[in-house]
Amino acid sequence: MIPSFLDYETLRLIWWLFLGVLLIGFAIMDGFDLGVGTLLPFIGRTDSERRVMINSIGPVWEGNQVWLILGGGAIFAAFPAIYSAAFSGFYIAMFLTLVGLIMRPVGFDYRNKVSDPLWRTCWDWALFVGGFVPSLIFGVAFGNLLQGVPFRLDDTLRVYYEGSFFGLLNPLGLLCGVLSVTMLAAQGAAYLNIKTEGVLQQRARTVGRVMTLVALALFILAGLWVASGVQGYAISSPVVGDGPSNPLLKTVVRETGSWMANYGKYPWMIAVPLVGIFAALAAALLVSVSPGIAFIANSLFIASVVATCGVSMFPFLMPSSLDPASSLTAYDATSSAFTLFVMLIATLIFLPIILAYTSFVFRVLRGKVTAEYVARNSKSLY
């Protein structure tokens, strides 16, 4: 029995919020894994340094990937229409992402099996691909969501995608992709700043500061671009928050600047991007003073970037550039109220357990990974 205070509209808003939390959790936690992989061939100049980088994330990367599984599961169960449209339309992009993610465990496990320099160099670049490609594609996907995805729904709500993979590689999509790569590379550098020492730590600080400032500049540029040159979406018909999950029951219009409308309607939302700007500046300034606080500030910047996209588009989740009325929103692309309620109960039980276990793991594994430690345990570590 669903409590009276949890009506259908409230459950939909809660799951919109939970989806954002899961995406932010993935970007922050798995983001530093991807960032370390992206930086591996460039910051690590010797085999010893690269082994230190790999072993800094070796014990935690699998646990961090739980956030990706949770996010995908939440979309599948709470927003099945989004799952259907995204995984059919972005099929090639998803395939390349999975290939990149598969390169990580294979690279971790096989790199140290043979001591040949060429062998290890090949796996180092495989780990780079495993960090760079997913980071790029996730950003490109967000850039295309802001512009609208070329799909439509027929009268039976079947999805028809009429775009191409190369159509995703448009200027704004690529800008957001580069923003994602630099942002997560900065997160990886911030993590290495905590876990390493000596010359490797100094390189991580330098690269992290540069990447953070570049990501901040790209974030501001993308915001100005979206505000002045991108046609957003707005619902022109009455919004029925507790209505049926049928996207075709609404009317949608497109106009430049529509993504900025929520900031006028809800002025407090402007705090979301502003927090990100100040967090990025703080991360760049504190990288040599307090690595831990710099990592937190960089994490807050990442959260702000993802949240800015979410609040700007609300209630849209996947707008359609072919047929705006087919656009999927938080109000018409969800599962039933009972499904959302059952999932809410499960989330309230298991999410705190995951957070507690994650905190425990990082507390147990606190401390720096040194070249001497890796050398002493060369047979048991990556």
Tab-separated table of C-alpha atoms in Angstrom:
chain	number	residue	atom	x	y	z
A	1	MET	CA	0.000	0.000	0.000
A	2	ILE	CA	1.499	3.332	-1.070
A	3	PRO	CA	1.282	6.072	1.612
A	4	SER	CA	-1.004	8.962	0.715
A	5	PHE	CA	1.797	11.525	0.814
A	6	LEU	CA	3.679	9.644	-1.890
A	7	ASP	CA	1.458	10.344	-4.875
A	8	TYR	CA	2.532	9.509	-8.427
A	9	GLU	CA	3.932	12.969	-9.117
A	10	THR	CA	6.016	12.943	-5.937
A	11	LEU	CA	7.403	9.498	-6.726
A	12	ARG	CA	8.348	10.674	-10.212
A	13	LEU	CA	10.172	13.702	-8.799
A	14	ILE	CA	11.968	11.537	-6.237
A	15	TRP	CA	13.218	9.215	-8.964
A	16	TRP	CA	14.288	12.121	-11.129
A	17	LEU	CA	16.354	13.258	-8.144
A	18	PHE	CA	17.689	9.756	-7.450
A	19	LEU	CA	18.737	9.382	-11.078
A	20	GLY	CA	20.719	12.595	-10.778
A	21	VAL	CA	22.342	11.393	-7.557
A	22	LEU	CA	23.379	8.109	-9.178
A	23	LEU	CA	24.825	9.852	-12.232
A	24	ILE	CA	26.745	12.243	-9.987
A	25	GLY	CA	27.959	9.334	-7.862
A	26	PHE	CA	29.233	7.579	-10.968
A	27	ALA	CA	30.916	10.719	-12.327
A	28	ILE	CA	32.699	11.376	-9.027
A	29	MET	CA	33.636	7.853	-7.953
A	30	ASP	CA	34.250	6.046	-11.221
A	31	GLY	CA	35.352	9.366	-12.681
A	32	PHE	CA	38.712	9.335	-10.919
A	33	ASP	CA	39.300	5.766	-12.154
A	34	LEU	CA	38.624	6.875	-15.724
A	35	GLY	CA	40.757	9.960	-15.170
A	36	VAL	CA	43.744	7.977	-13.911
A	37	GLY	CA	43.473	5.700	-16.947
A	38	THR	CA	43.363	8.706	-19.272
A	39	LEU	CA	46.465	10.199	-17.651
A	40	LEU	CA	48.400	6.914	-17.361
A	41	PRO	CA	50.634	7.215	-20.477
A	42	PHE	CA	51.342	10.905	-19.843
A	43	ILE	CA	51.939	11.335	-16.105
A	44	GLY	CA	53.631	7.985	-15.607
A	45	ARG	CA	57.060	8.278	-17.240
A	46	THR	CA	58.492	4.957	-16.015
A	47	ASP	CA	57.101	1.478	-15.483
A	48	SER	CA	57.365	1.968	-11.728
A	49	GLU	CA	55.357	5.198	-11.829
A	50	ARG	CA	52.672	3.637	-13.991
A	51	ARG	CA	52.392	0.689	-11.611
A	52	VAL	CA	51.942	3.120	-8.742
A	53	MET	CA	49.121	4.844	-10.658
A	54	ILE	CA	47.449	1.556	-11.517
A	55	ASN	CA	47.675	0.226	-7.976
A	56	SER	CA	46.275	3.449	-6.546
A	57	ILE	CA	42.930	2.571	-8.167
A	58	GLY	CA	43.366	-1.208	-8.423
A	59	PRO	CA	41.568	-2.105	-5.155
A	60	VAL	CA	38.613	0.266	-5.663
A	61	TRP	CA	37.756	0.566	-9.349
A	62	GLU	CA	35.399	-2.439	-9.371
A	63	GLY	CA	33.471	-1.095	-6.399
A	64	ASN	CA	33.251	2.336	-7.986
A	65	GLN	CA	31.712	0.810	-11.111
A	66	VAL	CA	28.712	-0.197	-8.986
A	67	TRP	CA	27.484	3.370	-9.516
A	68	LEU	CA	27.275	2.730	-13.261
A	69	ILE	CA	25.315	-0.460	-12.654
A	70	LEU	CA	22.973	1.340	-10.259
A	71	GLY	CA	22.423	4.153	-12.745
A	72	GLY	CA	21.694	1.755	-15.611
A	73	GLY	CA	19.399	-0.302	-13.399
A	74	ALA	CA	17.518	2.785	-12.237
A	75	ILE	CA	16.938	3.917	-15.820
A	76	PHE	CA	15.789	0.422	-16.825
A	77	ALA	CA	13.313	0.043	-13.946
A	78	ALA	CA	12.162	3.612	-13.262
A	79	PHE	CA	12.384	5.115	-16.764
A	80	PRO	CA	11.952	2.216	-19.211
A	81	ALA	CA	11.087	4.525	-22.112
A	82	ILE	CA	14.408	6.347	-21.630
A	83	TYR	CA	16.250	3.032	-21.520
A	84	SER	CA	14.572	1.862	-24.707
A	85	ALA	CA	15.172	5.068	-26.674
A	86	ALA	CA	18.731	5.620	-25.455
A	87	PHE	CA	20.032	2.086	-25.885
A	88	SER	CA	18.532	1.745	-29.349
A	89	GLY	CA	19.538	5.202	-30.587
A	90	PHE	CA	22.992	5.299	-29.008
A	91	TYR	CA	23.731	1.644	-29.789
A	92	ILE	CA	27.152	2.145	-31.406
A	93	ALA	CA	28.165	4.701	-28.778
A	94	MET	CA	27.105	2.308	-26.007
A	95	PHE	CA	29.015	-0.532	-27.680
A	96	LEU	CA	32.188	1.557	-27.842
A	97	THR	CA	31.721	2.538	-24.204
A	98	LEU	CA	31.433	-1.098	-23.170
A	99	VAL	CA	34.524	-1.986	-25.198
A	100	GLY	CA	36.412	0.765	-23.393
A	101	LEU	CA	35.167	-0.372	-19.994
A	102	ILE	CA	36.111	-3.990	-20.795
A	103	MET	CA	39.659	-2.862	-21.592
A	104	ARG	CA	40.147	-1.836	-17.970
A	105	PRO	CA	39.865	-5.188	-16.152
A	106	VAL	CA	41.730	-6.932	-18.955
A	107	GLY	CA	44.495	-4.335	-18.814
A	108	PHE	CA	44.737	-4.503	-15.030
A	109	ASP	CA	44.963	-8.295	-14.999
A	110	TYR	CA	47.274	-8.868	-17.957
A	111	ARG	CA	49.691	-5.944	-17.810
A	112	ASN	CA	51.891	-7.458	-15.106
A	113	LYS	CA	51.809	-11.010	-16.473
A	114	VAL	CA	54.828	-10.371	-18.733
A	115	SER	CA	57.766	-8.084	-17.924
A	116	ASP	CA	58.415	-7.183	-21.578
A	117	PRO	CA	58.310	-3.354	-22.021
A	118	LEU	CA	56.372	-3.560	-25.306
A	119	TRP	CA	53.755	-5.810	-23.717
A	120	ARG	CA	53.232	-3.420	-20.815
A	121	THR	CA	53.181	-0.360	-23.068
A	122	CYS	CA	50.407	-1.907	-25.162
A	123	TRP	CA	48.313	-2.528	-22.056
A	124	ASP	CA	49.036	0.978	-20.785
A	125	TRP	CA	47.457	2.359	-23.960
A	126	ALA	CA	44.588	-0.098	-23.568
A	127	LEU	CA	43.969	1.352	-20.103
A	128	PHE	CA	44.140	4.825	-21.647
A	129	VAL	CA	41.429	3.822	-24.128
A	130	GLY	CA	39.406	2.398	-21.234
A	131	GLY	CA	39.507	5.770	-19.503
A	132	PHE	CA	39.358	8.181	-22.433
A	133	VAL	CA	36.646	6.629	-24.622
A	134	PRO	CA	33.901	6.298	-21.949
A	135	SER	CA	34.704	9.788	-20.639
A	136	LEU	CA	34.367	11.255	-24.128
A	137	ILE	CA	31.180	9.391	-25.047
A	138	PHE	CA	29.396	10.250	-21.795
A	139	GLY	CA	30.045	13.933	-22.453
A	140	VAL	CA	28.996	13.682	-26.107
A	141	ALA	CA	25.747	12.030	-24.985
A	142	PHE	CA	24.917	14.931	-22.650
A	143	GLY	CA	25.718	17.420	-25.415
A	144	ASN	CA	23.246	15.687	-27.719
A	145	LEU	CA	20.566	15.522	-25.047
A	146	LEU	CA	20.747	19.310	-24.780
A	147	GLN	CA	20.109	19.600	-28.526
A	148	GLY	CA	17.533	16.845	-28.832
A	149	VAL	CA	17.863	13.292	-30.070
A	150	PRO	CA	16.526	12.289	-33.515
A	151	PHE	CA	13.848	9.806	-32.490
A	152	ARG	CA	10.059	9.669	-32.611
A	153	LEU	CA	7.245	7.585	-31.146
A	154	ASP	CA	4.399	6.066	-33.122
A	155	ASP	CA	0.837	5.701	-31.851
A	156	THR	CA	1.803	2.527	-29.983
A	157	LEU	CA	4.785	4.294	-28.326
A	158	ARG	CA	7.334	2.297	-30.301
A	159	VAL	CA	10.649	4.120	-30.658
A	160	TYR	CA	12.081	4.929	-34.097
A	161	TYR	CA	15.598	6.357	-34.113
A	162	GLU	CA	16.549	8.134	-37.340
A	163	GLY	CA	19.993	9.451	-36.542
A	164	SER	CA	23.504	8.104	-37.045
A	165	PHE	CA	26.547	7.631	-34.852
A	166	PHE	CA	28.518	10.317	-36.666
A	167	GLY	CA	25.581	12.687	-36.296
A	168	LEU	CA	26.290	12.630	-32.553
A	169	LEU	CA	29.735	14.102	-33.222
A	170	ASN	CA	28.427	17.632	-33.732
A	171	PRO	CA	30.243	20.739	-32.422
A	172	LEU	CA	28.326	21.071	-29.140
A	173	GLY	CA	28.444	17.323	-28.547
A	174	LEU	CA	32.215	17.290	-29.040
A	175	LEU	CA	32.616	20.334	-26.796
A	176	CYS	CA	30.743	18.546	-24.025
A	177	GLY	CA	32.821	15.425	-24.706
A	178	VAL	CA	36.073	17.341	-24.257
A	179	LEU	CA	34.610	18.950	-21.126
A	180	SER	CA	33.883	15.494	-19.747
A	181	VAL	CA	37.394	14.209	-20.547
A	182	THR	CA	39.151	17.174	-18.941
A	183	MET	CA	36.824	17.184	-15.943
A	184	LEU	CA	37.390	13.497	-15.190
A	185	ALA	CA	41.115	13.767	-15.929
A	186	ALA	CA	41.246	16.529	-13.309
A	187	GLN	CA	39.423	14.210	-10.902
A	188	GLY	CA	41.961	11.471	-11.588
A	189	ALA	CA	44.825	13.898	-11.012
A	190	ALA	CA	43.225	15.059	-7.754
A	191	TYR	CA	43.042	11.444	-6.597
A	192	LEU	CA	46.684	10.805	-7.553
A	193	ASN	CA	47.599	13.939	-5.599
A	194	ILE	CA	46.269	12.170	-2.497
A	195	LYS	CA	47.615	8.674	-3.173
A	196	THR	CA	51.117	9.340	-4.547
A	197	GLU	CA	54.229	11.234	-3.535
A	198	GLY	CA	57.361	12.803	-4.967
A	199	VAL	CA	57.707	13.692	-8.638
A	200	LEU	CA	54.580	11.743	-9.600
A	201	GLN	CA	52.539	13.767	-7.153
A	202	GLN	CA	54.023	17.006	-8.509
A	203	ARG	CA	53.052	16.072	-12.052
A	204	ALA	CA	49.541	15.187	-10.885
A	205	ARG	CA	49.223	18.589	-9.217
A	206	THR	CA	50.342	20.455	-12.324
A	207	VAL	CA	48.133	18.477	-14.701
A	208	GLY	CA	45.200	18.593	-12.300
A	209	ARG	CA	45.337	22.372	-11.979
A	210	VAL	CA	45.490	22.830	-15.758
A	211	MET	CA	42.722	20.322	-16.440
A	212	THR	CA	40.442	21.875	-13.832
A	213	LEU	CA	40.827	25.360	-15.285
A	214	VAL	CA	40.332	24.076	-18.843
A	215	ALA	CA	37.206	22.182	-17.764
A	216	LEU	CA	35.889	25.315	-16.043
A	217	ALA	CA	36.433	27.385	-19.195
A	218	LEU	CA	34.664	24.746	-21.317
A	219	PHE	CA	31.786	24.598	-18.803
A	220	ILE	CA	31.264	28.351	-19.046
A	221	LEU	CA	31.582	28.274	-22.840
A	222	ALA	CA	29.037	25.452	-23.104
A	223	GLY	CA	26.649	27.369	-20.851
A	224	LEU	CA	26.873	30.502	-22.985
A	225	TRP	CA	26.424	28.414	-26.139
A	226	VAL	CA	23.309	26.685	-24.786
A	227	ALA	CA	21.836	29.950	-23.522
A	228	SER	CA	22.264	31.874	-26.765
A	229	GLY	CA	22.476	29.405	-29.624
A	230	VAL	CA	20.661	26.177	-28.790
A	231	GLN	CA	16.951	25.622	-29.226
A	232	GLY	CA	15.593	24.276	-25.975
A	233	TYR	CA	12.262	22.623	-25.258
A	234	ALA	CA	9.247	23.730	-23.262
A	235	ILE	CA	5.886	22.090	-22.526
A	236	SER	CA	3.138	24.417	-23.785
A	237	SER	CA	0.213	22.268	-22.630
A	238	PRO	CA	-0.784	21.780	-18.964
A	239	VAL	CA	1.682	19.570	-17.086
A	240	VAL	CA	-0.062	16.581	-15.511
A	241	GLY	CA	2.345	15.186	-12.966
A	242	ASP	CA	0.177	12.233	-11.970
A	243	GLY	CA	-1.075	11.371	-15.451
A	244	PRO	CA	-0.361	8.265	-17.525
A	245	SER	CA	3.112	7.592	-18.901
A	246	ASN	CA	2.232	8.602	-22.436
A	247	PRO	CA	4.575	11.270	-23.879
A	248	LEU	CA	2.239	11.945	-26.813
A	249	LEU	CA	-0.400	13.535	-24.571
A	250	LYS	CA	1.550	16.791	-24.233
A	251	THR	CA	2.452	19.642	-26.563
A	252	VAL	CA	6.068	20.781	-26.817
A	253	VAL	CA	7.563	23.873	-28.439
A	254	ARG	CA	11.184	24.663	-29.296
A	255	GLU	CA	12.842	28.034	-28.981
A	256	THR	CA	16.312	29.403	-28.326
A	257	GLY	CA	16.947	30.024	-24.652
A	258	SER	CA	14.282	27.642	-23.361
A	259	TRP	CA	16.851	25.793	-21.265
A	260	MET	CA	17.315	29.007	-19.264
A	261	ALA	CA	13.620	29.315	-18.376
A	262	ASN	CA	13.906	27.302	-15.152
A	263	TYR	CA	16.411	29.811	-13.756
A	264	GLY	CA	13.831	32.585	-14.126
A	265	LYS	CA	11.056	30.427	-12.717
A	266	TYR	CA	13.148	29.083	-9.849
A	267	PRO	CA	15.886	31.656	-9.111
A	268	TRP	CA	17.569	29.405	-6.538
A	269	MET	CA	18.678	27.136	-9.369
A	270	ILE	CA	21.335	29.661	-10.405
A	271	ALA	CA	23.251	28.501	-7.337
A	272	VAL	CA	23.915	25.139	-9.043
A	273	PRO	CA	26.300	26.402	-11.776
A	274	LEU	CA	27.716	29.113	-9.513
A	275	VAL	CA	28.742	26.527	-6.934
A	276	GLY	CA	30.523	24.637	-9.694
A	277	ILE	CA	32.475	27.708	-10.808
A	278	PHE	CA	33.674	28.510	-7.288
A	279	ALA	CA	34.403	24.820	-6.574
A	280	ALA	CA	36.614	24.552	-9.664
A	281	LEU	CA	38.538	27.685	-8.680
A	282	ALA	CA	38.958	26.339	-5.150
A	283	ALA	CA	40.211	22.994	-6.482
A	284	ALA	CA	42.809	24.730	-8.661
A	285	LEU	CA	43.992	26.939	-5.798
A	286	LEU	CA	44.120	24.236	-3.114
A	287	VAL	CA	45.737	21.451	-5.125
A	288	SER	CA	49.160	22.118	-3.559
A	289	VAL	CA	47.851	23.167	-0.153
A	290	SER	CA	45.314	20.507	0.798
A	291	PRO	CA	44.962	17.534	-1.563
A	292	GLY	CA	41.935	16.168	0.292
A	293	ILE	CA	39.972	19.414	0.164
A	294	ALA	CA	41.007	19.927	-3.463
A	295	PHE	CA	39.576	16.493	-4.296
A	296	ILE	CA	36.319	17.366	-2.531
A	297	ALA	CA	36.151	20.692	-4.375
A	298	ASN	CA	36.758	18.982	-7.706
A	299	SER	CA	34.038	16.451	-6.857
A	300	LEU	CA	31.678	19.325	-6.109
A	301	PHE	CA	32.524	20.842	-9.494
A	302	ILE	CA	31.629	17.553	-11.213
A	303	ALA	CA	28.369	17.336	-9.262
A	304	SER	CA	27.536	20.888	-10.283
A	305	VAL	CA	28.183	20.237	-13.986
A	306	VAL	CA	25.868	17.202	-14.011
A	307	ALA	CA	23.248	18.948	-11.869
A	308	THR	CA	23.317	22.069	-14.064
A	309	CYS	CA	22.375	19.956	-17.061
A	310	GLY	CA	19.604	18.296	-15.053
A	311	VAL	CA	17.969	21.432	-13.656
A	312	SER	CA	18.280	23.272	-16.974
A	313	MET	CA	16.417	20.533	-18.839
A	314	PHE	CA	13.853	19.685	-16.154
A	315	PRO	CA	11.393	18.060	-16.608
A	316	PHE	CA	12.861	16.824	-19.910
A	317	LEU	CA	15.109	13.770	-19.819
A	318	MET	CA	15.423	12.923	-23.506
A	319	PRO	CA	13.949	15.545	-25.857
A	320	SER	CA	13.194	14.616	-29.454
A	321	SER	CA	14.485	16.775	-32.288
A	322	LEU	CA	12.313	14.945	-34.862
A	323	ASP	CA	9.001	15.192	-33.038
A	324	PRO	CA	9.108	17.437	-29.948
A	325	ALA	CA	5.863	15.910	-28.674
A	326	SER	CA	7.660	12.558	-28.422
A	327	SER	CA	10.138	14.037	-25.940
A	328	LEU	CA	10.471	11.981	-22.785
A	329	THR	CA	10.112	13.749	-19.438
A	330	ALA	CA	10.168	12.877	-15.765
A	331	TYR	CA	6.362	12.998	-15.810
A	332	ASP	CA	5.559	10.731	-18.760
A	333	ALA	CA	8.418	8.222	-19.161
A	334	THR	CA	8.246	6.381	-15.834
A	335	SER	CA	7.107	3.010	-14.617
A	336	SER	CA	3.935	2.601	-12.583
A	337	ALA	CA	3.527	4.244	-9.190
A	338	PHE	CA	3.733	0.861	-7.452
A	339	THR	CA	7.011	0.021	-9.223
A	340	LEU	CA	8.502	3.369	-8.257
A	341	PHE	CA	7.399	2.863	-4.647
A	342	VAL	CA	8.887	-0.638	-4.368
A	343	MET	CA	12.133	0.611	-5.891
A	344	LEU	CA	12.166	3.529	-3.462
A	345	ILE	CA	11.943	1.181	-0.485
A	346	ALA	CA	14.746	-0.991	-1.881
A	347	THR	CA	16.903	2.078	-2.537
A	348	LEU	CA	16.390	3.457	0.963
A	349	ILE	CA	17.543	0.107	2.360
A	350	PHE	CA	20.497	-0.707	0.126
A	351	LEU	CA	21.937	2.689	-0.835
A	352	PRO	CA	23.034	3.490	2.773
A	353	ILE	CA	24.653	0.037	2.934
A	354	ILE	CA	26.586	0.740	-0.266
A	355	LEU	CA	27.670	4.148	1.042
A	356	ALA	CA	28.743	2.681	4.390
A	357	TYR	CA	30.707	-0.120	2.739
A	358	THR	CA	32.355	2.294	0.307
A	359	SER	CA	33.385	4.548	3.191
A	360	PHE	CA	34.775	1.549	5.067
A	361	VAL	CA	36.822	0.401	2.049
A	362	PHE	CA	38.379	3.812	1.492
A	363	ARG	CA	39.166	4.153	5.170
A	364	VAL	CA	40.910	0.770	5.254
A	365	LEU	CA	42.839	1.587	2.059
A	366	ARG	CA	43.821	5.111	3.088
A	367	GLY	CA	47.424	6.129	2.716
A	368	LYS	CA	49.814	6.537	-0.181
A	369	VAL	CA	50.933	3.982	-2.743
A	370	THR	CA	54.699	4.229	-3.103
A	371	ALA	CA	57.178	2.828	-5.598
A	372	GLU	CA	58.902	0.957	-2.780
A	373	TYR	CA	55.665	-0.731	-1.742
A	374	VAL	CA	54.935	-1.784	-5.337
A	375	ALA	CA	58.480	-3.132	-5.754
A	376	ARG	CA	58.249	-5.190	-2.540
A	377	ASN	CA	54.954	-6.685	-3.673
A	378	SER	CA	55.638	-6.907	-7.393
A	379	LYS	CA	54.215	-10.428	-7.678
A	380	SER	CA	50.910	-9.750	-5.923
A	381	LEU	CA	50.057	-6.276	-7.245
A	382	TYR	CA	49.017	-5.083	-10.684
